[in-house]
mmCIF file of C-alpha atoms and ligand atoms in Angstrom:
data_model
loop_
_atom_site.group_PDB
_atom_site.id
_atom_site.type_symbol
_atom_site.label_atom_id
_atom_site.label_comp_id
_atom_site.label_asym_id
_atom_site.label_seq_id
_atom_site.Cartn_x
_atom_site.Cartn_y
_atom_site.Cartn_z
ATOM 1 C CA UNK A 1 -149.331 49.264 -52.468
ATOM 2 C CA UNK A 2 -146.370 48.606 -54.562
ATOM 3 C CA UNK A 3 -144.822 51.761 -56.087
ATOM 4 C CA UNK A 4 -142.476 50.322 -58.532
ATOM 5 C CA UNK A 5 -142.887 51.470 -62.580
ATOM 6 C CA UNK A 6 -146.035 53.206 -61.719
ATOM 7 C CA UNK A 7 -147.422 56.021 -63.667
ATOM 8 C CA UNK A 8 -149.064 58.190 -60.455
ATOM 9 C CA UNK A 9 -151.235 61.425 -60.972
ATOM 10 C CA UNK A 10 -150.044 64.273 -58.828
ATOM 11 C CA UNK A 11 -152.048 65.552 -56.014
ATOM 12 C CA UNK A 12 -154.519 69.130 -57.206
ATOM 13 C CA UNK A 13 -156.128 71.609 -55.244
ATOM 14 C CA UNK A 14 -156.329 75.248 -55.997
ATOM 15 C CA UNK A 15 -156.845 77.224 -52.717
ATOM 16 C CA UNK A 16 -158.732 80.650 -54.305
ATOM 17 C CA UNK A 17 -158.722 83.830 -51.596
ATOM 18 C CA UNK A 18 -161.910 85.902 -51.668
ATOM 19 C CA UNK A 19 -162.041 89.529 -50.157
ATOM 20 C CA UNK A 20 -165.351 90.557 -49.310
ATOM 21 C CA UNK A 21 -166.099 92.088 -45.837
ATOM 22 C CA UNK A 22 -164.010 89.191 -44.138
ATOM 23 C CA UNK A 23 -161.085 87.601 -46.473
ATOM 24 C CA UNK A 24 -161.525 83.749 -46.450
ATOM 25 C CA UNK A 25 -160.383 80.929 -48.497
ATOM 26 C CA UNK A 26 -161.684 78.441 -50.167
ATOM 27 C CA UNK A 27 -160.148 75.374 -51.806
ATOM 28 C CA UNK A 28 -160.928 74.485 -56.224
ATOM 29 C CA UNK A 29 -160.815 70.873 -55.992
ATOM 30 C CA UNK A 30 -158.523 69.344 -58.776
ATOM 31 C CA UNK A 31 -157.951 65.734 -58.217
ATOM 32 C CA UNK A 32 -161.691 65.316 -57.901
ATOM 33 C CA UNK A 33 -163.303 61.553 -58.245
ATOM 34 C CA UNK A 34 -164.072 62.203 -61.999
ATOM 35 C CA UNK A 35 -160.811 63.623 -62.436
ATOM 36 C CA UNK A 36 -158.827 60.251 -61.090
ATOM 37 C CA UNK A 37 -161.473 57.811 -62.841
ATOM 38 C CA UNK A 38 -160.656 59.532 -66.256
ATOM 39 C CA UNK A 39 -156.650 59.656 -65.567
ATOM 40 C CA UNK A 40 -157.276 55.964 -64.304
ATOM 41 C CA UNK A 41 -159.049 54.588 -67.772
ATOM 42 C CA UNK A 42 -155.862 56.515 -69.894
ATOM 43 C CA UNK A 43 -153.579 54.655 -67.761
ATOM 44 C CA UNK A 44 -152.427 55.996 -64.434
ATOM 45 C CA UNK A 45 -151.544 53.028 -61.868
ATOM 46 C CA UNK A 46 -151.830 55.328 -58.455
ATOM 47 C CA UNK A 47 -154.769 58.751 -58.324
ATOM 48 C CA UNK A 48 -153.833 60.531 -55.802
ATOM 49 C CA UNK A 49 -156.672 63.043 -54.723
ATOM 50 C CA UNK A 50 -156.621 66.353 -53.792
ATOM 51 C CA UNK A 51 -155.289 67.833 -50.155
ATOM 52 C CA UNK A 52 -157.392 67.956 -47.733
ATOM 53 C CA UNK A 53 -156.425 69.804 -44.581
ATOM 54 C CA UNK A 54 -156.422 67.562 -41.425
ATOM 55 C CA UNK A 55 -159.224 70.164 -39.542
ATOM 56 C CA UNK A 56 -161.925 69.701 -42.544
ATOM 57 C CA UNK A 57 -161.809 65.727 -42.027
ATOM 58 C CA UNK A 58 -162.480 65.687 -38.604
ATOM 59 C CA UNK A 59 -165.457 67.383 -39.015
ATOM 60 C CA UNK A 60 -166.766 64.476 -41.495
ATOM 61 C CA UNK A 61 -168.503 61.768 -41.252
ATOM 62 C CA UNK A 62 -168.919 58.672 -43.614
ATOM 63 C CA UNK A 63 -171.821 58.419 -45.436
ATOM 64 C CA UNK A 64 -172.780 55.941 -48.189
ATOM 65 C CA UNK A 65 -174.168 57.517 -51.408
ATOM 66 C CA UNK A 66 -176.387 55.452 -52.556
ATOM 67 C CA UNK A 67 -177.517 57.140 -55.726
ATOM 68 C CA UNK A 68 -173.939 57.876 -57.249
ATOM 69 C CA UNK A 69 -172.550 54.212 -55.823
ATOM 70 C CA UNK A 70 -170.151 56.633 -53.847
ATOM 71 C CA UNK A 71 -168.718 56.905 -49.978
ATOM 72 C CA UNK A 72 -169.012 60.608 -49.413
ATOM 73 C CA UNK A 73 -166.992 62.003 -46.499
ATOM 74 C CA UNK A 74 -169.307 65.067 -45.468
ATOM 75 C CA UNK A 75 -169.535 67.347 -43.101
ATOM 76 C CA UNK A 76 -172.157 66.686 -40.496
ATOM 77 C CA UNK A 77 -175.101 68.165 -40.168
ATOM 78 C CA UNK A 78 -174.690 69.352 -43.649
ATOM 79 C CA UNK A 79 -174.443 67.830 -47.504
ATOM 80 C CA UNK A 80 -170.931 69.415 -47.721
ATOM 81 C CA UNK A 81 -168.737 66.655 -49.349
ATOM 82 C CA UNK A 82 -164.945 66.859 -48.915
ATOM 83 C CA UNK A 83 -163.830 64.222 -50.187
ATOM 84 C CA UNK A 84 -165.653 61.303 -52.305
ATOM 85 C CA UNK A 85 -164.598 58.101 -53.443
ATOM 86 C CA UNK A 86 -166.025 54.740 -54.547
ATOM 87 C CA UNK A 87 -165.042 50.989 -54.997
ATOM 88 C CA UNK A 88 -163.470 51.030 -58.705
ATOM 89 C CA UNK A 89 -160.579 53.595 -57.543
ATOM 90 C CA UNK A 90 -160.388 51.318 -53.757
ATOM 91 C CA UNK A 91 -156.678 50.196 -54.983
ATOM 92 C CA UNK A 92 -154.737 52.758 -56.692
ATOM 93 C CA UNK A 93 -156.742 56.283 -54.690
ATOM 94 C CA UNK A 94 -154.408 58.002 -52.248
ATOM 95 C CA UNK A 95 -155.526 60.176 -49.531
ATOM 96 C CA UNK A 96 -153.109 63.224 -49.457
ATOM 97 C CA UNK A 97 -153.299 65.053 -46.105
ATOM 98 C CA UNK A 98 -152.295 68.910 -44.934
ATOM 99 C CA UNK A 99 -151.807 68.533 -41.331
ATOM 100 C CA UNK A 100 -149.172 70.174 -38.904
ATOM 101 C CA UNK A 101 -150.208 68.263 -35.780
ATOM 102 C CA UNK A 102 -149.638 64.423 -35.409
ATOM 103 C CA UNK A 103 -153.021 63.418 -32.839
ATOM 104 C CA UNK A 104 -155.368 65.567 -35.466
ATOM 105 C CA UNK A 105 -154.089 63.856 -38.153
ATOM 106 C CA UNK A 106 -154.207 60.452 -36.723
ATOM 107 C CA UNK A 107 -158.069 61.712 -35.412
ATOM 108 C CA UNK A 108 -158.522 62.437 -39.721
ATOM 109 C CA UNK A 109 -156.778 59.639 -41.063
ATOM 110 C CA UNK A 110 -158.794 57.422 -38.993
ATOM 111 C CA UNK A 111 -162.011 58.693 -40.759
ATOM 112 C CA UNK A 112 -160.985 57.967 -44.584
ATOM 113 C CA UNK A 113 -158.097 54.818 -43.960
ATOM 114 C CA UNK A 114 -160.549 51.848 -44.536
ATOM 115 C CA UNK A 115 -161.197 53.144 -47.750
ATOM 116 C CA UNK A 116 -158.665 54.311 -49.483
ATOM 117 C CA UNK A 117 -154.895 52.416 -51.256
ATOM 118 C CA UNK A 118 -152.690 54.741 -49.166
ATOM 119 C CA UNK A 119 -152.613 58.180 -46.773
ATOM 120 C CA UNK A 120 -150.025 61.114 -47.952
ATOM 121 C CA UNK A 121 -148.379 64.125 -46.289
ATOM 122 C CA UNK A 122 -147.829 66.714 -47.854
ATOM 123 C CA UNK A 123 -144.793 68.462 -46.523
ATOM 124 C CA UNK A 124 -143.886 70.293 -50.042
ATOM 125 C CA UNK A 125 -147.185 72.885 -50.234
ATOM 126 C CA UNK A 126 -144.671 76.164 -50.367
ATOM 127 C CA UNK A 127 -148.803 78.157 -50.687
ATOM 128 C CA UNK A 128 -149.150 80.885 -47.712
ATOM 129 C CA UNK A 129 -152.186 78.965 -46.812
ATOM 130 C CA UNK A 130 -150.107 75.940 -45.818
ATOM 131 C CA UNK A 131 -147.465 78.059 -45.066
ATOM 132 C CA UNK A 132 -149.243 80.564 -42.406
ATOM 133 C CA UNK A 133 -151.044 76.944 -40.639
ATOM 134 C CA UNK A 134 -147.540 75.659 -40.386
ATOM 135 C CA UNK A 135 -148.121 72.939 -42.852
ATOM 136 C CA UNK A 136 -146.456 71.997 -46.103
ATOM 137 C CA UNK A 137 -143.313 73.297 -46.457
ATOM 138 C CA UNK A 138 -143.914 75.199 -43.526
ATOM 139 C CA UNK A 139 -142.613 71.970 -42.103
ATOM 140 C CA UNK A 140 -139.231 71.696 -43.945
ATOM 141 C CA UNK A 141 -138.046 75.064 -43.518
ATOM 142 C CA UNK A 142 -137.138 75.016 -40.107
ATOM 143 C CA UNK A 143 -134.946 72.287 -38.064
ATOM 144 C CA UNK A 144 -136.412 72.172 -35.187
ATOM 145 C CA UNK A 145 -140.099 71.541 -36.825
ATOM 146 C CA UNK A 146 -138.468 68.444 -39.229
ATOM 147 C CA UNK A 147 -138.817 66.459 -35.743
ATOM 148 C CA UNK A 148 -142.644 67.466 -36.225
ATOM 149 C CA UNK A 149 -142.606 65.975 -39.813
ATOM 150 C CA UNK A 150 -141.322 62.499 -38.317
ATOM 151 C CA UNK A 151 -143.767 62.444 -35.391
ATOM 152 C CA UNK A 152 -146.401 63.056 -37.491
ATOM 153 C CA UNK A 153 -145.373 59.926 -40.291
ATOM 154 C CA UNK A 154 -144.665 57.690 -36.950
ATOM 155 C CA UNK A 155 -147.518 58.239 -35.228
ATOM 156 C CA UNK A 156 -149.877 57.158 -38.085
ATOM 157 C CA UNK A 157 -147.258 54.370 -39.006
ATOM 158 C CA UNK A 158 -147.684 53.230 -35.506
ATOM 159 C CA UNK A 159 -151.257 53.392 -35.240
ATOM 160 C CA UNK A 160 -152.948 52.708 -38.636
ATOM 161 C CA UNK A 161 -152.795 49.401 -40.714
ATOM 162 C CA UNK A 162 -152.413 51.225 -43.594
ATOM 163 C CA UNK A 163 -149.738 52.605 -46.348
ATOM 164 C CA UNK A 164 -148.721 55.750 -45.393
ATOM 165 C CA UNK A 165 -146.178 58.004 -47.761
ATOM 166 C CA UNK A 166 -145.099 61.466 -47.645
ATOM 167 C CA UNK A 167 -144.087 63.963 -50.510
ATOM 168 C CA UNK A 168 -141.887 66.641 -50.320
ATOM 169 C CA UNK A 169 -139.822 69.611 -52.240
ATOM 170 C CA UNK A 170 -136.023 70.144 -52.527
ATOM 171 C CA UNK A 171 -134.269 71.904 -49.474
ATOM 172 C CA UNK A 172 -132.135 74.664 -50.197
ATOM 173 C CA UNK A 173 -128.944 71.756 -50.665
ATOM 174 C CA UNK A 174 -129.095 68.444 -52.220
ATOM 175 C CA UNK A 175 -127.233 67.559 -48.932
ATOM 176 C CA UNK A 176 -129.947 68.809 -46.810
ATOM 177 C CA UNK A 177 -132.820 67.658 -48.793
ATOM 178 C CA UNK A 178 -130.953 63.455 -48.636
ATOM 179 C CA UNK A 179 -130.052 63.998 -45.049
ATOM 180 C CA UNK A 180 -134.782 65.071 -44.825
ATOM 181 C CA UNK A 181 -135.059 62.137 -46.777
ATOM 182 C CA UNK A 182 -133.116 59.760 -44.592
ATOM 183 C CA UNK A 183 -134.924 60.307 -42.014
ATOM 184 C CA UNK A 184 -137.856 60.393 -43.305
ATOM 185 C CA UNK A 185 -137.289 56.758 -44.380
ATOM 186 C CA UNK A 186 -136.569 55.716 -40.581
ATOM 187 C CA UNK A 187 -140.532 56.462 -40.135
ATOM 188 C CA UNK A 188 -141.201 53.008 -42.070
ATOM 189 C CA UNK A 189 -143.627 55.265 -45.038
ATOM 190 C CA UNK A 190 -143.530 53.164 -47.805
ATOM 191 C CA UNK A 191 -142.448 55.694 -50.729
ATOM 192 C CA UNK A 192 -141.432 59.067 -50.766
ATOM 193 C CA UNK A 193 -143.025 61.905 -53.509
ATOM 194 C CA UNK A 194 -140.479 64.390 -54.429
ATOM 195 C CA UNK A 195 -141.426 67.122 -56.219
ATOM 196 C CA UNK A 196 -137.619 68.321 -57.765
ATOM 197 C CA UNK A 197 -138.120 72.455 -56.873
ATOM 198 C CA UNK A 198 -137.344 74.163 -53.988
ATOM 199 C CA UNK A 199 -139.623 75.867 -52.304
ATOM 200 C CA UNK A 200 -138.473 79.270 -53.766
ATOM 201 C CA UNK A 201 -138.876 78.311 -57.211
ATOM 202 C CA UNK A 202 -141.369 78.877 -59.554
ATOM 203 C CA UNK A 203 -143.256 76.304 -61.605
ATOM 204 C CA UNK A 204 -141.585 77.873 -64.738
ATOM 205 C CA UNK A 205 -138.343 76.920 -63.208
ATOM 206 C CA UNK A 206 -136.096 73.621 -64.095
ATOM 207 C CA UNK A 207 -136.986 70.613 -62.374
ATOM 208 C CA UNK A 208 -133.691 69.266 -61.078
ATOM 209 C CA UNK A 209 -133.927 66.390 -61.778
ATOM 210 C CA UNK A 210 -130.153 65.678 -60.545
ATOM 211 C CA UNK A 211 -131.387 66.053 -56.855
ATOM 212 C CA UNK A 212 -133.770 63.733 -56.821
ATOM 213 C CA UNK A 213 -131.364 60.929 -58.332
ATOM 214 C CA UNK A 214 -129.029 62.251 -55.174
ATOM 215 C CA UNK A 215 -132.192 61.155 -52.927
ATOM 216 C CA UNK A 216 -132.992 58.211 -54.989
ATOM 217 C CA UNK A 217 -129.411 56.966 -54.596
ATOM 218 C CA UNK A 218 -129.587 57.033 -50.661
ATOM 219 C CA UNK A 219 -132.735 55.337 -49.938
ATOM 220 C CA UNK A 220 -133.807 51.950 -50.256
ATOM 221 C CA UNK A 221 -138.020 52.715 -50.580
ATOM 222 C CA UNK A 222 -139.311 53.502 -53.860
ATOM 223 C CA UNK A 223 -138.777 57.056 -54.489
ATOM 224 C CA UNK A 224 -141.525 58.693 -56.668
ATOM 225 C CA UNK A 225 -139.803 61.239 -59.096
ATOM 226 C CA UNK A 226 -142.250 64.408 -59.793
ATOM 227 C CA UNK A 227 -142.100 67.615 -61.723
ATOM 228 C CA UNK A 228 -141.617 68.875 -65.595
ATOM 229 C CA UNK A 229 -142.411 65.575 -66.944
ATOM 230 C CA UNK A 230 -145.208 66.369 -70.098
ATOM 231 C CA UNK A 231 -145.172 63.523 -72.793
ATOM 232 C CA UNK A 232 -145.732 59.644 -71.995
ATOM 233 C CA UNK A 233 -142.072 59.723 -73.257
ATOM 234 C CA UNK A 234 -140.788 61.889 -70.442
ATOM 235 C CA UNK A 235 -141.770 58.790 -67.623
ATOM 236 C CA UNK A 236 -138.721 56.848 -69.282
ATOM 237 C CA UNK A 237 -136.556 59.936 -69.543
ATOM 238 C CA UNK A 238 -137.164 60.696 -66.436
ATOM 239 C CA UNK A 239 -137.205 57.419 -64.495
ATOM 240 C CA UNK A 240 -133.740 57.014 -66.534
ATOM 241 C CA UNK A 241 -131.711 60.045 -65.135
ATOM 242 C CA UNK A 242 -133.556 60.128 -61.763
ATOM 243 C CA UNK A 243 -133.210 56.167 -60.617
ATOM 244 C CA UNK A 244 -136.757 56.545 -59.327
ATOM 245 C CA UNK A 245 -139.172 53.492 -58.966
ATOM 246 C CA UNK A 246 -141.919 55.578 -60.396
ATOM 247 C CA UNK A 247 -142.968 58.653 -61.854
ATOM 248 C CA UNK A 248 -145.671 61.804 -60.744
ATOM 249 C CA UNK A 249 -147.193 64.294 -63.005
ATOM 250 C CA UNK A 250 -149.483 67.332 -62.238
ATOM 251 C CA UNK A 251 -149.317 69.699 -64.986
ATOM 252 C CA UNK A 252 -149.395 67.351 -68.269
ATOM 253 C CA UNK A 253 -152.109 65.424 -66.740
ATOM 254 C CA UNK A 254 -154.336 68.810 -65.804
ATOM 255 C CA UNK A 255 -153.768 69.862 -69.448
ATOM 256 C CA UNK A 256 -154.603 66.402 -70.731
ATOM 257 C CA UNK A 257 -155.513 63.639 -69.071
ATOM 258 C CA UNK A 258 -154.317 61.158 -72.067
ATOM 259 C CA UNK A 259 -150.538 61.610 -70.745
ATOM 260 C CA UNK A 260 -151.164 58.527 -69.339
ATOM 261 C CA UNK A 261 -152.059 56.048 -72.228
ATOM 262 C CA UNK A 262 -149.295 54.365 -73.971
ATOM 263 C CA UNK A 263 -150.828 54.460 -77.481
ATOM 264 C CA UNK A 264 -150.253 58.408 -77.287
ATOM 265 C CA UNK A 265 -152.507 61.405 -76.322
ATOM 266 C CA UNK A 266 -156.174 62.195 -77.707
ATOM 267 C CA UNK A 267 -157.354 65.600 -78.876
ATOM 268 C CA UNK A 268 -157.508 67.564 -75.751
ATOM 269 C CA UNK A 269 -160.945 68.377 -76.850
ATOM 270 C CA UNK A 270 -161.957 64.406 -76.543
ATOM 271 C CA UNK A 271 -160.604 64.586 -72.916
ATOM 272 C CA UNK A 272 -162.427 67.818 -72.129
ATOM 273 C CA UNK A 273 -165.953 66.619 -72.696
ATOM 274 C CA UNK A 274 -164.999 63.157 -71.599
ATOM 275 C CA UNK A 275 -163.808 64.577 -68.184
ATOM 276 C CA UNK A 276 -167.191 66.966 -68.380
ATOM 277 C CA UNK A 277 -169.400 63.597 -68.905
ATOM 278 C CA UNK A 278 -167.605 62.005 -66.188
ATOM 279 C CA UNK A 279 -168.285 65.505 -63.496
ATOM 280 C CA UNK A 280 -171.892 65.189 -64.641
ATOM 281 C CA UNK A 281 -172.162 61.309 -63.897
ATOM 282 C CA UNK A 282 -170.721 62.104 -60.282
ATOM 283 C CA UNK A 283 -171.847 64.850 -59.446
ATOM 284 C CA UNK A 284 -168.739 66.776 -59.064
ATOM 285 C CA UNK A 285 -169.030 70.109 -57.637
ATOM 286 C CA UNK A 286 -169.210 72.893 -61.048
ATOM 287 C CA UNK A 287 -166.719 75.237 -59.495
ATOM 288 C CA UNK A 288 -164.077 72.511 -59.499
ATOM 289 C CA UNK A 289 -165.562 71.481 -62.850
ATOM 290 C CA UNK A 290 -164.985 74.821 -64.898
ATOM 291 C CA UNK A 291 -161.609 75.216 -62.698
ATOM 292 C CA UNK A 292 -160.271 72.376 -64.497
ATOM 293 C CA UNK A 293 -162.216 72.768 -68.161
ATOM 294 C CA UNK A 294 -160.160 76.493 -67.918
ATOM 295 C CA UNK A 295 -157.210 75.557 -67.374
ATOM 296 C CA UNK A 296 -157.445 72.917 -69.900
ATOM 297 C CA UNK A 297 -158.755 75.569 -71.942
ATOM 298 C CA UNK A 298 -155.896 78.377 -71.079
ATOM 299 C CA UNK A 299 -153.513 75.652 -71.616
ATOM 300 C CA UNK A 300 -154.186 75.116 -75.560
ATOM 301 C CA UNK A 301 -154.572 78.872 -75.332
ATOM 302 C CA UNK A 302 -158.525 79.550 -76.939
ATOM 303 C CA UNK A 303 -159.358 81.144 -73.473
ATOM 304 C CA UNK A 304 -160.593 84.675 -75.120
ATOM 305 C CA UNK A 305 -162.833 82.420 -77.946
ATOM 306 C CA UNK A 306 -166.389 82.186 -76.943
ATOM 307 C CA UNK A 307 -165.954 79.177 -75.234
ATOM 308 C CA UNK A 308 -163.979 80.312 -72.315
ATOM 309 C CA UNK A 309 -166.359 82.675 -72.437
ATOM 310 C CA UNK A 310 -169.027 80.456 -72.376
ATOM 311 C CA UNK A 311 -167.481 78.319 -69.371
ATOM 312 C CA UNK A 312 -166.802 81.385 -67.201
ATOM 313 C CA UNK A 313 -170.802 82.263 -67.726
ATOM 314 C CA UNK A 314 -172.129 78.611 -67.135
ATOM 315 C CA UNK A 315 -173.687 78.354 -63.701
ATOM 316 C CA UNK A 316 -174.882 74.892 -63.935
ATOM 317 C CA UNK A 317 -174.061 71.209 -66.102
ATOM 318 C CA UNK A 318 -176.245 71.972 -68.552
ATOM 319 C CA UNK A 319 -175.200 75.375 -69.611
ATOM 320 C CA UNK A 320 -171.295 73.979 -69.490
ATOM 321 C CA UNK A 321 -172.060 71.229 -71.292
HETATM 322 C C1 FNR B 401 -150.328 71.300 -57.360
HETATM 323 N N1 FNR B 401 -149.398 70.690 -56.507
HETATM 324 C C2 FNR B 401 -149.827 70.116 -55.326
HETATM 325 N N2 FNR B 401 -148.974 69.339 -54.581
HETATM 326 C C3 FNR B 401 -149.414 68.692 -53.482
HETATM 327 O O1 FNR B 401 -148.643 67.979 -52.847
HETATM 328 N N3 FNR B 401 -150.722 68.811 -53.086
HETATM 329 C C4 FNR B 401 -151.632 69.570 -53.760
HETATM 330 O O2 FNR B 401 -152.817 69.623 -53.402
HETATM 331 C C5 FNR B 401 -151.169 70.283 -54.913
HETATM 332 N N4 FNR B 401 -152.003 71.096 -55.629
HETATM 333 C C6 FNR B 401 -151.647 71.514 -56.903
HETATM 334 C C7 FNR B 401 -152.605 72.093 -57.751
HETATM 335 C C8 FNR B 401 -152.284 72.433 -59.064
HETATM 336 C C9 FNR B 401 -153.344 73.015 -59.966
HETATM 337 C C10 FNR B 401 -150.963 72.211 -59.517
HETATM 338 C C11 FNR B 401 -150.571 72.552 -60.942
HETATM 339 C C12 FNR B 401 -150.002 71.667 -58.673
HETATM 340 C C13 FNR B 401 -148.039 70.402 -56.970
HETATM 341 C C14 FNR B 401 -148.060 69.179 -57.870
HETATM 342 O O3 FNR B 401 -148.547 68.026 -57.225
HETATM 343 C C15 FNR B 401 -146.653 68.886 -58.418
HETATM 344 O O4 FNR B 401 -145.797 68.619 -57.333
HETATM 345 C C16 FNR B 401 -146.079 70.056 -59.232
HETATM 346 O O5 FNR B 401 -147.055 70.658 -60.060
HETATM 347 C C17 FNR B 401 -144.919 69.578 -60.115
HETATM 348 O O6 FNR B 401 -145.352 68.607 -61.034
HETATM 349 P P1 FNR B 401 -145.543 68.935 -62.619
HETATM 350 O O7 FNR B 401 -146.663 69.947 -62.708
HETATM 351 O O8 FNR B 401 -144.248 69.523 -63.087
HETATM 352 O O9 FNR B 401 -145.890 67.604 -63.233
#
């Protein structure tokens, strides 16, 4: 993978909590397949997909879809897909993984590697879900568990023949977050995500940009610069004050997929039912679907018109569409 001047869509999931008799969790997949093959055909170079915790994969098993033209990791004994790719995306998809424990994550990475550009770690998730399993920034917020970070990255640099990276957030000092970096680095990943908040900081909150070009300017792998960038113009803005090899973007892309192209973004509208077509065509799971059509939605702020209305009602494709 090379990570130099690459436009790369963040990684998405939405963990949602549900109280009812027993509280449990479930994740809102973002960075779905359709999701990644529409940012793709705008112009993104690298998709990542959503996170997938390390003790979901293991469960899966490999299974060729031969309908959709897919490979559908799925939980066995069941038709529960986690995670589901296919051919086109082969060379730009990355794999981003929540894991605290370096054998389980080896154990999961083992089950997706052959088919996918590159495996991620996510040590920046500051969500109590990550937080509470020890992953994410979970990771980052303590010394002694940093030396957990860097087994984890060595391990599957030892043992897989395949790209791994890792992302991260800022630590509370740009000193502390270059000195993470550093060593990070001395793991051999081949790029390093960093997402310019700490982990206290909201996502209405400055990205500081001036930390990252502090990292940047101590490393000698790529360093992927991510957060506030929302025009095409910002990847030059920010690429510019940074020093970064490449730029990530979460937000802009959620709201409208278009970021990407260089000829300038479409009607949000066009993307909406172009990302909708796209869901139907794969098959994408509808709560993930409407998830993203709301927020899209919320975003250009029409949520109380009858179509929000209409989305939160639709229970299947052909009422949403
Ligand atoms: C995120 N983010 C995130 N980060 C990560 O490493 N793994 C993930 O699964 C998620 N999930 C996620 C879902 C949604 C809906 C959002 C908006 C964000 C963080 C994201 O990748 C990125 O680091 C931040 O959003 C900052 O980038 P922007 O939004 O300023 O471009």
């Amino acid at each position: 993978m090379d990570y130099h001047n690459k436009l790369v869509l963040a990684p998405m999931v939405r963990v949602e909590f549900c109280t009812f008799i027993l509280t449990f969790s479930f994740a809102i997949l973002v960075g779905t397949l359709p999701f990644r093959l529409l940012a793709a055909e705008y112009g993104a170079d690298i998709t990542y997909g959503e996170e997938i915790i390390d003790h979901r994969l293991v469960k899966c098993e490999r299974r060729l879809n031969e309908i959709l033209g897919t490979i559908d990791f799925v939980v066995k004994g069941t038709k529960e897909v986690v995670f589901r790719t296919c051919c086109a995306e082969r060379n730009r998809v990355v794999f981003q993984m929540g894991t605290a424990d370096a054998i389980r994550a080896l154990s999961a990475a083992q089950i997706v590697c052959k088919d996918v550009a590159a495996l991620d770690i996510n040590m920046g998730c500051p969500k109590s879900f990550s937080l509470s399993g020890g992953m994410g920034a979970a990771l980052l917020s303590k010394p002694e568990l940093i030396h957990d970070v860097l087994l984890i990255l060595t391990t599957l640099r030892r043992n897989l023949d395949t790209t791994i990276t890792c992302k991260i957030r800022l630590l509370d000092s740009s000193q502390e977050t270059v000195e993470l970096a550093r060593r990070i680095e001395k793991t051999g990943v081949s790029a390093l995500a960093v997402h310019g908040r700490k982990v206290k900081d909201r996502p209405r909150d400055p990205a500081k940009w001036n930390e990252i070009a502090d990292i940047v300017a101590s490393l000698s792998i790529p360093v992927i610069a991510n957060g506030d960038a929302f025009e095409y113009e910002d990847f030059e803005r920010m690429k510019d004050a940074t020093g970064a090899s490449s730029v990530m973007i979460a937000r802009g892309a959620l709201w409208n997929a278009s970021i990407f192209s260089a000829k300038g973004k479409l009607p949000w509208d066009t993307v909406k039912k172009e990302y909708v077509r796209k869901c139907i065509l794969w098959d994408n799971d509808i709560k993930s679907t409407k998830y993203t059509v709301k927020e899209m939605i919320i975003h250009h702020s029409c949520l109380e018109l009858a179509e929000g209305k209409a989305v939160n009602k639709s229970d299947t494709y052909k009422d949403l569409a």
